[in-house]
């Protein structure tokens, strides 16, 4: 028997095959049920942000950007809407949920700059989601009142602390330095900006919402043109990025991605500096030289 075509390649063409059958035979019903492949390998975190359109007509470009398994920025979803508000963000998040198969009770994680409408929109569409606040934006507001290197170091040490005792120690130092500054940060719910208080749902310790900002810098020239030209500008840029990401990952000499391999090489000797104490049950205490 002569095989006509390549087995693997034809599976990749099934989507186009179904679309063509449906186009030429309107009464045909065909369905493909796929396992989520690349999406599953994205970390369960999305950065959200909105940017002004610069053309003749007002509007906002809403972005949702992820981190791929090679620790790179993977550009997810985008939409052009009316002025940024709860309604536009709710619509965008609902579309995003449909695209990623996220139900309203999904334990997903978002990070944002707390821009207008997004807090209430996430609470409405994904009430169980974790919502991180960009630490850089928190710090920018903080330093308007408390300037100086001491304040800067303590804010970032608090945010980046990997455990509660170390966080408490840094907050204690801030309280001794300036009680008002301490109370200002205490008012921000800890689960939204402190690494030591994150739920751990997303296997990602991102504290900054620079995902969207990197994406936006590439789209500046596309935000001051007519809408279809803008959408084509974004689409063509995304095609190039997606191809580049896949090419980089496919060239990895190991089962791990290049970035992950490099990370393991950098940290594989660090455990030798720790001592481990067993509690006799199912837990262990690890003590090391980094105050952790």
JSON list of C-alpha atoms in Angstrom, two decimals, residues 35-273:
[
{"chain": "A", "resi": 35, "resn": "UNK", "atom": "CA", "xyz": [-5.73, 18.61, 23.61]},
{"chain": "A", "resi": 36, "resn": "UNK", "atom": "CA", "xyz": [-4.37, 22.00, 24.52]},
{"chain": "A", "resi": 37, "resn": "UNK", "atom": "CA", "xyz": [-0.69, 21.74, 23.74]},
{"chain": "A", "resi": 38, "resn": "UNK", "atom": "CA", "xyz": [1.29, 24.96, 23.62]},
{"chain": "A", "resi": 39, "resn": "UNK", "atom": "CA", "xyz": [-1.26, 26.82, 25.74]},
{"chain": "A", "resi": 40, "resn": "UNK", "atom": "CA", "xyz": [-0.78, 24.30, 28.52]},
{"chain": "A", "resi": 41, "resn": "UNK", "atom": "CA", "xyz": [2.93, 24.95, 28.48]},
{"chain": "A", "resi": 42, "resn": "UNK", "atom": "CA", "xyz": [2.38, 28.63, 29.06]},
{"chain": "A", "resi": 43, "resn": "UNK", "atom": "CA", "xyz": [2.67, 29.60, 32.68]},
{"chain": "A", "resi": 44, "resn": "UNK", "atom": "CA", "xyz": [-0.77, 30.16, 34.22]},
{"chain": "A", "resi": 45, "resn": "UNK", "atom": "CA", "xyz": [-0.31, 33.92, 34.37]},
{"chain": "A", "resi": 46, "resn": "UNK", "atom": "CA", "xyz": [-1.35, 36.74, 32.07]},
{"chain": "A", "resi": 47, "resn": "UNK", "atom": "CA", "xyz": [-0.31, 40.37, 32.12]},
{"chain": "A", "resi": 48, "resn": "UNK", "atom": "CA", "xyz": [-3.12, 42.82, 31.33]},
{"chain": "A", "resi": 49, "resn": "UNK", "atom": "CA", "xyz": [-2.81, 46.43, 30.20]},
{"chain": "A", "resi": 50, "resn": "UNK", "atom": "CA", "xyz": [-4.43, 49.06, 28.01]},
{"chain": "A", "resi": 51, "resn": "UNK", "atom": "CA", "xyz": [-2.97, 51.76, 25.77]},
{"chain": "A", "resi": 52, "resn": "UNK", "atom": "CA", "xyz": [-4.44, 54.76, 23.95]},
{"chain": "A", "resi": 53, "resn": "UNK", "atom": "CA", "xyz": [-4.97, 54.62, 20.21]},
{"chain": "A", "resi": 54, "resn": "UNK", "atom": "CA", "xyz": [-3.23, 57.57, 18.59]},
{"chain": "A", "resi": 55, "resn": "UNK", "atom": "CA", "xyz": [-5.30, 58.03, 15.46]},
{"chain": "A", "resi": 56, "resn": "UNK", "atom": "CA", "xyz": [-8.26, 60.23, 14.57]},
{"chain": "A", "resi": 57, "resn": "UNK", "atom": "CA", "xyz": [-10.74, 58.20, 16.61]},
{"chain": "A", "resi": 58, "resn": "UNK", "atom": "CA", "xyz": [-10.42, 57.59, 20.37]},
{"chain": "A", "resi": 59, "resn": "UNK", "atom": "CA", "xyz": [-10.12, 54.11, 21.76]},
{"chain": "A", "resi": 60, "resn": "UNK", "atom": "CA", "xyz": [-7.96, 51.72, 23.74]},
{"chain": "A", "resi": 61, "resn": "UNK", "atom": "CA", "xyz": [-5.82, 48.77, 22.74]},
{"chain": "A", "resi": 62, "resn": "UNK", "atom": "CA", "xyz": [-6.26, 46.07, 25.41]},
{"chain": "A", "resi": 63, "resn": "UNK", "atom": "CA", "xyz": [-3.54, 43.44, 25.71]},
{"chain": "A", "resi": 64, "resn": "UNK", "atom": "CA", "xyz": [-3.15, 40.08, 27.44]},
{"chain": "A", "resi": 65, "resn": "UNK", "atom": "CA", "xyz": [0.41, 38.74, 27.39]},
{"chain": "A", "resi": 66, "resn": "UNK", "atom": "CA", "xyz": [1.79, 35.48, 28.78]},
{"chain": "A", "resi": 67, "resn": "UNK", "atom": "CA", "xyz": [5.19, 33.97, 29.57]},
{"chain": "A", "resi": 68, "resn": "UNK", "atom": "CA", "xyz": [6.18, 30.91, 27.57]},
{"chain": "A", "resi": 69, "resn": "UNK", "atom": "CA", "xyz": [8.17, 27.91, 28.75]},
{"chain": "A", "resi": 70, "resn": "UNK", "atom": "CA", "xyz": [11.38, 29.48, 27.48]},
{"chain": "A", "resi": 71, "resn": "UNK", "atom": "CA", "xyz": [10.80, 32.38, 29.89]},
{"chain": "A", "resi": 72, "resn": "UNK", "atom": "CA", "xyz": [10.03, 34.64, 26.95]},
{"chain": "A", "resi": 73, "resn": "UNK", "atom": "CA", "xyz": [7.06, 36.89, 26.33]},
{"chain": "A", "resi": 74, "resn": "UNK", "atom": "CA", "xyz": [4.27, 35.13, 24.45]},
{"chain": "A", "resi": 75, "resn": "UNK", "atom": "CA", "xyz": [1.79, 37.56, 23.00]},
{"chain": "A", "resi": 76, "resn": "UNK", "atom": "CA", "xyz": [-1.71, 36.36, 23.70]},
{"chain": "A", "resi": 77, "resn": "UNK", "atom": "CA", "xyz": [-4.84, 38.36, 22.99]},
{"chain": "A", "resi": 78, "resn": "UNK", "atom": "CA", "xyz": [-5.63, 41.92, 21.98]},
{"chain": "A", "resi": 79, "resn": "UNK", "atom": "CA", "xyz": [-8.68, 44.05, 21.26]},
{"chain": "A", "resi": 80, "resn": "UNK", "atom": "CA", "xyz": [-9.49, 47.61, 20.29]},
{"chain": "A", "resi": 81, "resn": "UNK", "atom": "CA", "xyz": [-12.31, 48.99, 22.42]},
{"chain": "A", "resi": 82, "resn": "UNK", "atom": "CA", "xyz": [-13.97, 52.22, 23.49]},
{"chain": "A", "resi": 83, "resn": "UNK", "atom": "CA", "xyz": [-12.47, 54.07, 26.48]},
{"chain": "A", "resi": 84, "resn": "UNK", "atom": "CA", "xyz": [-11.01, 51.72, 29.09]},
{"chain": "A", "resi": 85, "resn": "UNK", "atom": "CA", "xyz": [-13.62, 50.91, 31.74]},
{"chain": "A", "resi": 86, "resn": "UNK", "atom": "CA", "xyz": [-15.19, 48.00, 33.60]},
{"chain": "A", "resi": 87, "resn": "UNK", "atom": "CA", "xyz": [-17.50, 47.16, 30.70]},
{"chain": "A", "resi": 88, "resn": "UNK", "atom": "CA", "xyz": [-14.74, 46.97, 28.08]},
{"chain": "A", "resi": 89, "resn": "UNK", "atom": "CA", "xyz": [-12.45, 44.97, 30.36]},
{"chain": "A", "resi": 90, "resn": "UNK", "atom": "CA", "xyz": [-15.27, 42.57, 31.28]},
{"chain": "A", "resi": 91, "resn": "UNK", "atom": "CA", "xyz": [-16.00, 41.94, 27.61]},
{"chain": "A", "resi": 92, "resn": "UNK", "atom": "CA", "xyz": [-12.30, 41.41, 26.85]},
{"chain": "A", "resi": 93, "resn": "UNK", "atom": "CA", "xyz": [-11.82, 39.02, 29.77]},
{"chain": "A", "resi": 94, "resn": "UNK", "atom": "CA", "xyz": [-14.93, 37.05, 28.79]},
{"chain": "A", "resi": 95, "resn": "UNK", "atom": "CA", "xyz": [-13.58, 36.61, 25.25]},
{"chain": "A", "resi": 96, "resn": "UNK", "atom": "CA", "xyz": [-10.21, 35.65, 26.73]},
{"chain": "A", "resi": 97, "resn": "UNK", "atom": "CA", "xyz": [-11.85, 33.05, 28.95]},
{"chain": "A", "resi": 98, "resn": "UNK", "atom": "CA", "xyz": [-13.65, 31.52, 25.97]},
{"chain": "A", "resi": 99, "resn": "UNK", "atom": "CA", "xyz": [-10.42, 31.35, 24.00]},
{"chain": "A", "resi": 100, "resn": "UNK", "atom": "CA", "xyz": [-8.41, 29.74, 26.82]},
{"chain": "A", "resi": 101, "resn": "UNK", "atom": "CA", "xyz": [-11.21, 27.51, 28.11]},
{"chain": "A", "resi": 102, "resn": "UNK", "atom": "CA", "xyz": [-11.29, 29.32, 31.46]},
{"chain": "A", "resi": 103, "resn": "UNK", "atom": "CA", "xyz": [-14.53, 28.92, 33.35]},
{"chain": "A", "resi": 104, "resn": "UNK", "atom": "CA", "xyz": [-15.68, 31.67, 35.75]},
{"chain": "A", "resi": 105, "resn": "UNK", "atom": "CA", "xyz": [-14.31, 29.74, 38.74]},
{"chain": "A", "resi": 106, "resn": "UNK", "atom": "CA", "xyz": [-10.86, 29.21, 37.22]},
{"chain": "A", "resi": 107, "resn": "UNK", "atom": "CA", "xyz": [-7.92, 29.62, 39.59]},
{"chain": "A", "resi": 108, "resn": "UNK", "atom": "CA", "xyz": [-5.99, 31.65, 37.05]},
{"chain": "A", "resi": 109, "resn": "UNK", "atom": "CA", "xyz": [-3.55, 34.47, 37.82]},
{"chain": "A", "resi": 110, "resn": "UNK", "atom": "CA", "xyz": [-3.49, 37.95, 36.33]},
{"chain": "A", "resi": 111, "resn": "UNK", "atom": "CA", "xyz": [-1.10, 40.84, 36.89]},
{"chain": "A", "resi": 112, "resn": "UNK", "atom": "CA", "xyz": [-2.01, 44.44, 36.12]},
{"chain": "A", "resi": 113, "resn": "UNK", "atom": "CA", "xyz": [-1.26, 48.06, 36.95]},
{"chain": "A", "resi": 114, "resn": "UNK", "atom": "CA", "xyz": [-4.66, 48.43, 38.65]},
{"chain": "A", "resi": 115, "resn": "UNK", "atom": "CA", "xyz": [-5.87, 50.62, 35.80]},
{"chain": "A", "resi": 116, "resn": "UNK", "atom": "CA", "xyz": [-9.40, 51.96, 35.53]},
{"chain": "A", "resi": 117, "resn": "UNK", "atom": "CA", "xyz": [-12.07, 49.27, 35.49]},
{"chain": "A", "resi": 118, "resn": "UNK", "atom": "CA", "xyz": [-9.82, 46.24, 35.65]},
{"chain": "A", "resi": 119, "resn": "UNK", "atom": "CA", "xyz": [-10.19, 45.48, 39.38]},
{"chain": "A", "resi": 120, "resn": "UNK", "atom": "CA", "xyz": [-13.97, 45.17, 39.22]},
{"chain": "A", "resi": 121, "resn": "UNK", "atom": "CA", "xyz": [-13.87, 43.43, 35.83]},
{"chain": "A", "resi": 122, "resn": "UNK", "atom": "CA", "xyz": [-11.62, 40.60, 37.06]},
{"chain": "A", "resi": 123, "resn": "UNK", "atom": "CA", "xyz": [-13.74, 40.26, 40.20]},
{"chain": "A", "resi": 124, "resn": "UNK", "atom": "CA", "xyz": [-16.88, 39.93, 38.06]},
{"chain": "A", "resi": 125, "resn": "UNK", "atom": "CA", "xyz": [-15.62, 37.62, 35.31]},
{"chain": "A", "resi": 126, "resn": "UNK", "atom": "CA", "xyz": [-13.15, 35.49, 37.31]},
{"chain": "A", "resi": 127, "resn": "UNK", "atom": "CA", "xyz": [-14.07, 35.84, 40.99]},
{"chain": "A", "resi": 128, "resn": "UNK", "atom": "CA", "xyz": [-11.68, 33.04, 42.04]},
{"chain": "A", "resi": 129, "resn": "UNK", "atom": "CA", "xyz": [-8.68, 34.36, 40.11]},
{"chain": "A", "resi": 130, "resn": "UNK", "atom": "CA", "xyz": [-5.54, 35.63, 41.77]},
{"chain": "A", "resi": 131, "resn": "UNK", "atom": "CA", "xyz": [-4.83, 39.26, 40.85]},
{"chain": "A", "resi": 132, "resn": "UNK", "atom": "CA", "xyz": [-1.30, 40.54, 41.33]},
{"chain": "A", "resi": 133, "resn": "UNK", "atom": "CA", "xyz": [-0.50, 44.24, 41.34]},
{"chain": "A", "resi": 134, "resn": "UNK", "atom": "CA", "xyz": [2.62, 45.47, 39.54]},
{"chain": "A", "resi": 135, "resn": "UNK", "atom": "CA", "xyz": [5.17, 46.28, 42.25]},
{"chain": "A", "resi": 136, "resn": "UNK", "atom": "CA", "xyz": [6.84, 48.95, 40.17]},
{"chain": "A", "resi": 137, "resn": "UNK", "atom": "CA", "xyz": [3.60, 50.95, 40.02]},
{"chain": "A", "resi": 138, "resn": "UNK", "atom": "CA", "xyz": [3.11, 50.49, 43.76]},
{"chain": "A", "resi": 139, "resn": "UNK", "atom": "CA", "xyz": [6.64, 51.75, 44.31]},
{"chain": "A", "resi": 140, "resn": "UNK", "atom": "CA", "xyz": [6.16, 54.75, 41.97]},
{"chain": "A", "resi": 141, "resn": "UNK", "atom": "CA", "xyz": [3.21, 55.89, 44.10]},
{"chain": "A", "resi": 142, "resn": "UNK", "atom": "CA", "xyz": [5.11, 55.12, 47.30]},
{"chain": "A", "resi": 143, "resn": "UNK", "atom": "CA", "xyz": [8.21, 57.13, 46.42]},
{"chain": "A", "resi": 144, "resn": "UNK", "atom": "CA", "xyz": [6.14, 60.24, 45.77]},
{"chain": "A", "resi": 145, "resn": "UNK", "atom": "CA", "xyz": [6.02, 60.54, 49.58]},
{"chain": "A", "resi": 146, "resn": "UNK", "atom": "CA", "xyz": [9.03, 58.55, 50.76]},
{"chain": "A", "resi": 147, "resn": "UNK", "atom": "CA", "xyz": [12.24, 59.05, 48.82]},
{"chain": "A", "resi": 148, "resn": "UNK", "atom": "CA", "xyz": [15.69, 57.68, 49.44]},
{"chain": "A", "resi": 149, "resn": "UNK", "atom": "CA", "xyz": [17.76, 54.55, 48.95]},
{"chain": "A", "resi": 150, "resn": "UNK", "atom": "CA", "xyz": [16.71, 53.02, 52.28]},
{"chain": "A", "resi": 151, "resn": "UNK", "atom": "CA", "xyz": [13.02, 53.16, 51.39]},
{"chain": "A", "resi": 152, "resn": "UNK", "atom": "CA", "xyz": [13.68, 51.80, 47.90]},
{"chain": "A", "resi": 153, "resn": "UNK", "atom": "CA", "xyz": [15.62, 48.79, 49.16]},
{"chain": "A", "resi": 154, "resn": "UNK", "atom": "CA", "xyz": [13.08, 47.92, 51.84]},
{"chain": "A", "resi": 155, "resn": "UNK", "atom": "CA", "xyz": [10.07, 48.10, 49.51]},
{"chain": "A", "resi": 156, "resn": "UNK", "atom": "CA", "xyz": [11.69, 45.74, 47.03]},
{"chain": "A", "resi": 157, "resn": "UNK", "atom": "CA", "xyz": [12.97, 43.40, 49.74]},
{"chain": "A", "resi": 158, "resn": "UNK", "atom": "CA", "xyz": [9.45, 43.18, 51.14]},
{"chain": "A", "resi": 159, "resn": "UNK", "atom": "CA", "xyz": [7.94, 42.47, 47.72]},
{"chain": "A", "resi": 160, "resn": "UNK", "atom": "CA", "xyz": [10.54, 39.89, 46.69]},
{"chain": "A", "resi": 161, "resn": "UNK", "atom": "CA", "xyz": [10.76, 38.01, 50.02]},
{"chain": "A", "resi": 162, "resn": "UNK", "atom": "CA", "xyz": [10.17, 34.32, 49.42]},
{"chain": "A", "resi": 163, "resn": "UNK", "atom": "CA", "xyz": [8.93, 33.53, 52.92]},
{"chain": "A", "resi": 164, "resn": "UNK", "atom": "CA", "xyz": [6.86, 35.28, 55.58]},
{"chain": "A", "resi": 165, "resn": "UNK", "atom": "CA", "xyz": [9.53, 35.50, 58.35]},
{"chain": "A", "resi": 166, "resn": "UNK", "atom": "CA", "xyz": [11.94, 37.32, 56.04]},
{"chain": "A", "resi": 167, "resn": "UNK", "atom": "CA", "xyz": [9.12, 39.61, 54.86]},
{"chain": "A", "resi": 168, "resn": "UNK", "atom": "CA", "xyz": [8.16, 40.41, 58.47]},
{"chain": "A", "resi": 169, "resn": "UNK", "atom": "CA", "xyz": [11.78, 41.24, 59.23]},
{"chain": "A", "resi": 170, "resn": "UNK", "atom": "CA", "xyz": [11.97, 43.76, 56.37]},
{"chain": "A", "resi": 171, "resn": "UNK", "atom": "CA", "xyz": [8.61, 45.30, 57.27]},
{"chain": "A", "resi": 172, "resn": "UNK", "atom": "CA", "xyz": [9.87, 45.71, 60.82]},
{"chain": "A", "resi": 173, "resn": "UNK", "atom": "CA", "xyz": [12.85, 47.66, 59.52]},
{"chain": "A", "resi": 174, "resn": "UNK", "atom": "CA", "xyz": [10.52, 49.88, 57.49]},
{"chain": "A", "resi": 175, "resn": "UNK", "atom": "CA", "xyz": [8.32, 50.48, 60.53]},
{"chain": "A", "resi": 176, "resn": "UNK", "atom": "CA", "xyz": [11.34, 51.60, 62.54]},
{"chain": "A", "resi": 177, "resn": "UNK", "atom": "CA", "xyz": [12.42, 53.88, 59.70]},
{"chain": "A", "resi": 178, "resn": "UNK", "atom": "CA", "xyz": [9.02, 55.52, 59.13]},
{"chain": "A", "resi": 179, "resn": "UNK", "atom": "CA", "xyz": [5.74, 54.36, 60.64]},
{"chain": "A", "resi": 180, "resn": "UNK", "atom": "CA", "xyz": [3.63, 56.19, 58.04]},
{"chain": "A", "resi": 181, "resn": "UNK", "atom": "CA", "xyz": [5.43, 54.43, 55.19]},
{"chain": "A", "resi": 182, "resn": "UNK", "atom": "CA", "xyz": [4.88, 51.11, 56.95]},
{"chain": "A", "resi": 183, "resn": "UNK", "atom": "CA", "xyz": [1.16, 51.78, 57.39]},
{"chain": "A", "resi": 184, "resn": "UNK", "atom": "CA", "xyz": [0.85, 52.87, 53.75]},
{"chain": "A", "resi": 185, "resn": "UNK", "atom": "CA", "xyz": [2.09, 49.49, 52.51]},
{"chain": "A", "resi": 186, "resn": "UNK", "atom": "CA", "xyz": [0.07, 47.63, 55.13]},
{"chain": "A", "resi": 187, "resn": "UNK", "atom": "CA", "xyz": [-3.10, 48.95, 53.50]},
{"chain": "A", "resi": 188, "resn": "UNK", "atom": "CA", "xyz": [-2.33, 47.14, 50.24]},
{"chain": "A", "resi": 189, "resn": "UNK", "atom": "CA", "xyz": [-3.66, 43.55, 50.53]},
{"chain": "A", "resi": 190, "resn": "UNK", "atom": "CA", "xyz": [-0.60, 41.34, 50.91]},
{"chain": "A", "resi": 191, "resn": "UNK", "atom": "CA", "xyz": [-1.80, 38.62, 48.53]},
{"chain": "A", "resi": 192, "resn": "UNK", "atom": "CA", "xyz": [-1.75, 41.08, 45.62]},
{"chain": "A", "resi": 193, "resn": "UNK", "atom": "CA", "xyz": [1.90, 42.16, 45.64]},
{"chain": "A", "resi": 194, "resn": "UNK", "atom": "CA", "xyz": [4.05, 40.12, 48.02]},
{"chain": "A", "resi": 195, "resn": "UNK", "atom": "CA", "xyz": [5.79, 37.02, 46.68]},
{"chain": "A", "resi": 196, "resn": "UNK", "atom": "CA", "xyz": [5.72, 35.44, 50.13]},
{"chain": "A", "resi": 197, "resn": "UNK", "atom": "CA", "xyz": [1.92, 35.68, 50.16]},
{"chain": "A", "resi": 198, "resn": "UNK", "atom": "CA", "xyz": [1.14, 34.50, 46.62]},
{"chain": "A", "resi": 199, "resn": "UNK", "atom": "CA", "xyz": [-1.09, 31.45, 46.36]},
{"chain": "A", "resi": 200, "resn": "UNK", "atom": "CA", "xyz": [1.38, 29.42, 44.34]},
{"chain": "A", "resi": 201, "resn": "UNK", "atom": "CA", "xyz": [-1.23, 28.59, 41.70]},
{"chain": "A", "resi": 202, "resn": "UNK", "atom": "CA", "xyz": [0.90, 30.08, 38.94]},
{"chain": "A", "resi": 203, "resn": "UNK", "atom": "CA", "xyz": [4.40, 28.60, 38.85]},
{"chain": "A", "resi": 204, "resn": "UNK", "atom": "CA", "xyz": [5.78, 32.04, 38.18]},
{"chain": "A", "resi": 205, "resn": "UNK", "atom": "CA", "xyz": [7.19, 34.63, 40.58]},
{"chain": "A", "resi": 206, "resn": "UNK", "atom": "CA", "xyz": [6.66, 37.67, 38.35]},
{"chain": "A", "resi": 207, "resn": "UNK", "atom": "CA", "xyz": [6.28, 40.91, 40.31]},
{"chain": "A", "resi": 208, "resn": "UNK", "atom": "CA", "xyz": [6.24, 43.40, 37.43]},
{"chain": "A", "resi": 209, "resn": "UNK", "atom": "CA", "xyz": [3.72, 43.87, 34.65]},
{"chain": "A", "resi": 210, "resn": "UNK", "atom": "CA", "xyz": [6.37, 44.59, 32.05]},
{"chain": "A", "resi": 211, "resn": "UNK", "atom": "CA", "xyz": [5.02, 41.85, 29.80]},
{"chain": "A", "resi": 212, "resn": "UNK", "atom": "CA", "xyz": [2.52, 44.16, 28.12]},
{"chain": "A", "resi": 213, "resn": "UNK", "atom": "CA", "xyz": [4.92, 47.10, 28.10]},
{"chain": "A", "resi": 214, "resn": "UNK", "atom": "CA", "xyz": [7.47, 45.14, 26.06]},
{"chain": "A", "resi": 215, "resn": "UNK", "atom": "CA", "xyz": [4.71, 44.15, 23.62]},
{"chain": "A", "resi": 216, "resn": "UNK", "atom": "CA", "xyz": [3.39, 47.71, 23.42]},
{"chain": "A", "resi": 217, "resn": "UNK", "atom": "CA", "xyz": [6.81, 49.11, 22.51]},
{"chain": "A", "resi": 218, "resn": "UNK", "atom": "CA", "xyz": [6.71, 47.00, 19.37]},
{"chain": "A", "resi": 219, "resn": "UNK", "atom": "CA", "xyz": [3.24, 48.31, 18.48]},
{"chain": "A", "resi": 220, "resn": "UNK", "atom": "CA", "xyz": [3.79, 52.05, 18.83]},
{"chain": "A", "resi": 221, "resn": "UNK", "atom": "CA", "xyz": [3.90, 52.57, 15.06]},
{"chain": "A", "resi": 222, "resn": "UNK", "atom": "CA", "xyz": [0.70, 50.58, 14.66]},
{"chain": "A", "resi": 223, "resn": "UNK", "atom": "CA", "xyz": [-1.43, 52.62, 17.06]},
{"chain": "A", "resi": 224, "resn": "UNK", "atom": "CA", "xyz": [-1.63, 55.79, 14.97]},
{"chain": "A", "resi": 225, "resn": "UNK", "atom": "CA", "xyz": [-2.98, 54.25, 11.74]},
{"chain": "A", "resi": 226, "resn": "UNK", "atom": "CA", "xyz": [-6.53, 53.27, 10.61]},
{"chain": "A", "resi": 227, "resn": "UNK", "atom": "CA", "xyz": [-8.02, 50.30, 12.44]},
{"chain": "A", "resi": 228, "resn": "UNK", "atom": "CA", "xyz": [-7.59, 47.56, 9.81]},
{"chain": "A", "resi": 229, "resn": "UNK", "atom": "CA", "xyz": [-4.03, 48.68, 9.12]},
{"chain": "A", "resi": 230, "resn": "UNK", "atom": "CA", "xyz": [-3.44, 48.57, 12.88]},
{"chain": "A", "resi": 231, "resn": "UNK", "atom": "CA", "xyz": [-4.85, 45.06, 13.20]},
{"chain": "A", "resi": 232, "resn": "UNK", "atom": "CA", "xyz": [-2.75, 43.84, 10.28]},
{"chain": "A", "resi": 233, "resn": "UNK", "atom": "CA", "xyz": [0.34, 45.44, 11.82]},
{"chain": "A", "resi": 234, "resn": "UNK", "atom": "CA", "xyz": [-0.26, 43.50, 15.04]},
{"chain": "A", "resi": 235, "resn": "UNK", "atom": "CA", "xyz": [-1.09, 40.23, 13.28]},
{"chain": "A", "resi": 236, "resn": "UNK", "atom": "CA", "xyz": [2.04, 40.28, 11.12]},
{"chain": "A", "resi": 237, "resn": "UNK", "atom": "CA", "xyz": [4.20, 41.09, 14.14]},
{"chain": "A", "resi": 238, "resn": "UNK", "atom": "CA", "xyz": [2.69, 38.18, 16.09]},
{"chain": "A", "resi": 239, "resn": "UNK", "atom": "CA", "xyz": [3.27, 35.74, 13.23]},
{"chain": "A", "resi": 240, "resn": "UNK", "atom": "CA", "xyz": [6.98, 36.60, 13.23]},
{"chain": "A", "resi": 241, "resn": "UNK", "atom": "CA", "xyz": [7.22, 36.27, 17.02]},
{"chain": "A", "resi": 242, "resn": "UNK", "atom": "CA", "xyz": [5.41, 32.91, 17.16]},
{"chain": "A", "resi": 243, "resn": "UNK", "atom": "CA", "xyz": [7.64, 31.44, 14.45]},
{"chain": "A", "resi": 244, "resn": "UNK", "atom": "CA", "xyz": [10.75, 32.73, 16.21]},
{"chain": "A", "resi": 245, "resn": "UNK", "atom": "CA", "xyz": [9.68, 31.25, 19.57]},
{"chain": "A", "resi": 246, "resn": "UNK", "atom": "CA", "xyz": [9.03, 27.84, 18.04]},
{"chain": "A", "resi": 247, "resn": "UNK", "atom": "CA", "xyz": [12.34, 27.87, 16.16]},
{"chain": "A", "resi": 248, "resn": "UNK", "atom": "CA", "xyz": [14.32, 28.74, 19.30]},
{"chain": "A", "resi": 249, "resn": "UNK", "atom": "CA", "xyz": [12.65, 26.04, 21.41]},
{"chain": "A", "resi": 250, "resn": "UNK", "atom": "CA", "xyz": [12.95, 23.39, 18.68]},
{"chain": "A", "resi": 251, "resn": "UNK", "atom": "CA", "xyz": [16.73, 23.83, 18.63]},
{"chain": "A", "resi": 252, "resn": "UNK", "atom": "CA", "xyz": [17.18, 22.95, 22.30]},
{"chain": "A", "resi": 253, "resn": "UNK", "atom": "CA", "xyz": [19.60, 20.00, 22.65]},
{"chain": "A", "resi": 254, "resn": "UNK", "atom": "CA", "xyz": [17.80, 18.72, 25.77]},
{"chain": "A", "resi": 255, "resn": "UNK", "atom": "CA", "xyz": [14.17, 17.96, 26.72]},
{"chain": "A", "resi": 256, "resn": "UNK", "atom": "CA", "xyz": [14.17, 21.31, 28.53]},
{"chain": "A", "resi": 257, "resn": "UNK", "atom": "CA", "xyz": [13.93, 24.67, 26.81]},
{"chain": "A", "resi": 258, "resn": "UNK", "atom": "CA", "xyz": [17.16, 26.67, 26.32]},
{"chain": "A", "resi": 259, "resn": "UNK", "atom": "CA", "xyz": [16.29, 29.17, 29.07]},
{"chain": "A", "resi": 260, "resn": "UNK", "atom": "CA", "xyz": [15.35, 26.43, 31.54]},
{"chain": "A", "resi": 261, "resn": "UNK", "atom": "CA", "xyz": [18.55, 24.52, 30.80]},
{"chain": "A", "resi": 262, "resn": "UNK", "atom": "CA", "xyz": [20.58, 27.67, 31.42]},
{"chain": "A", "resi": 263, "resn": "UNK", "atom": "CA", "xyz": [18.72, 28.31, 34.69]},
{"chain": "A", "resi": 264, "resn": "UNK", "atom": "CA", "xyz": [19.36, 24.79, 35.99]},
{"chain": "A", "resi": 265, "resn": "UNK", "atom": "CA", "xyz": [23.04, 25.08, 35.14]},
{"chain": "A", "resi": 266, "resn": "UNK", "atom": "CA", "xyz": [23.23, 28.34, 37.09]},
{"chain": "A", "resi": 267, "resn": "UNK", "atom": "CA", "xyz": [21.55, 27.05, 40.26]},
{"chain": "A", "resi": 268, "resn": "UNK", "atom": "CA", "xyz": [22.43, 23.36, 40.41]},
{"chain": "A", "resi": 269, "resn": "UNK", "atom": "CA", "xyz": [25.21, 23.91, 42.95]},
{"chain": "A", "resi": 270, "resn": "UNK", "atom": "CA", "xyz": [23.21, 26.18, 45.28]},
{"chain": "A", "resi": 271, "resn": "UNK", "atom": "CA", "xyz": [21.57, 23.29, 47.22]},
{"chain": "A", "resi": 272, "resn": "UNK", "atom": "CA", "xyz": [25.01, 22.25, 48.46]},
{"chain": "A", "resi": 273, "resn": "UNK", "atom": "CA", "xyz": [25.02, 25.35, 50.70]}
]
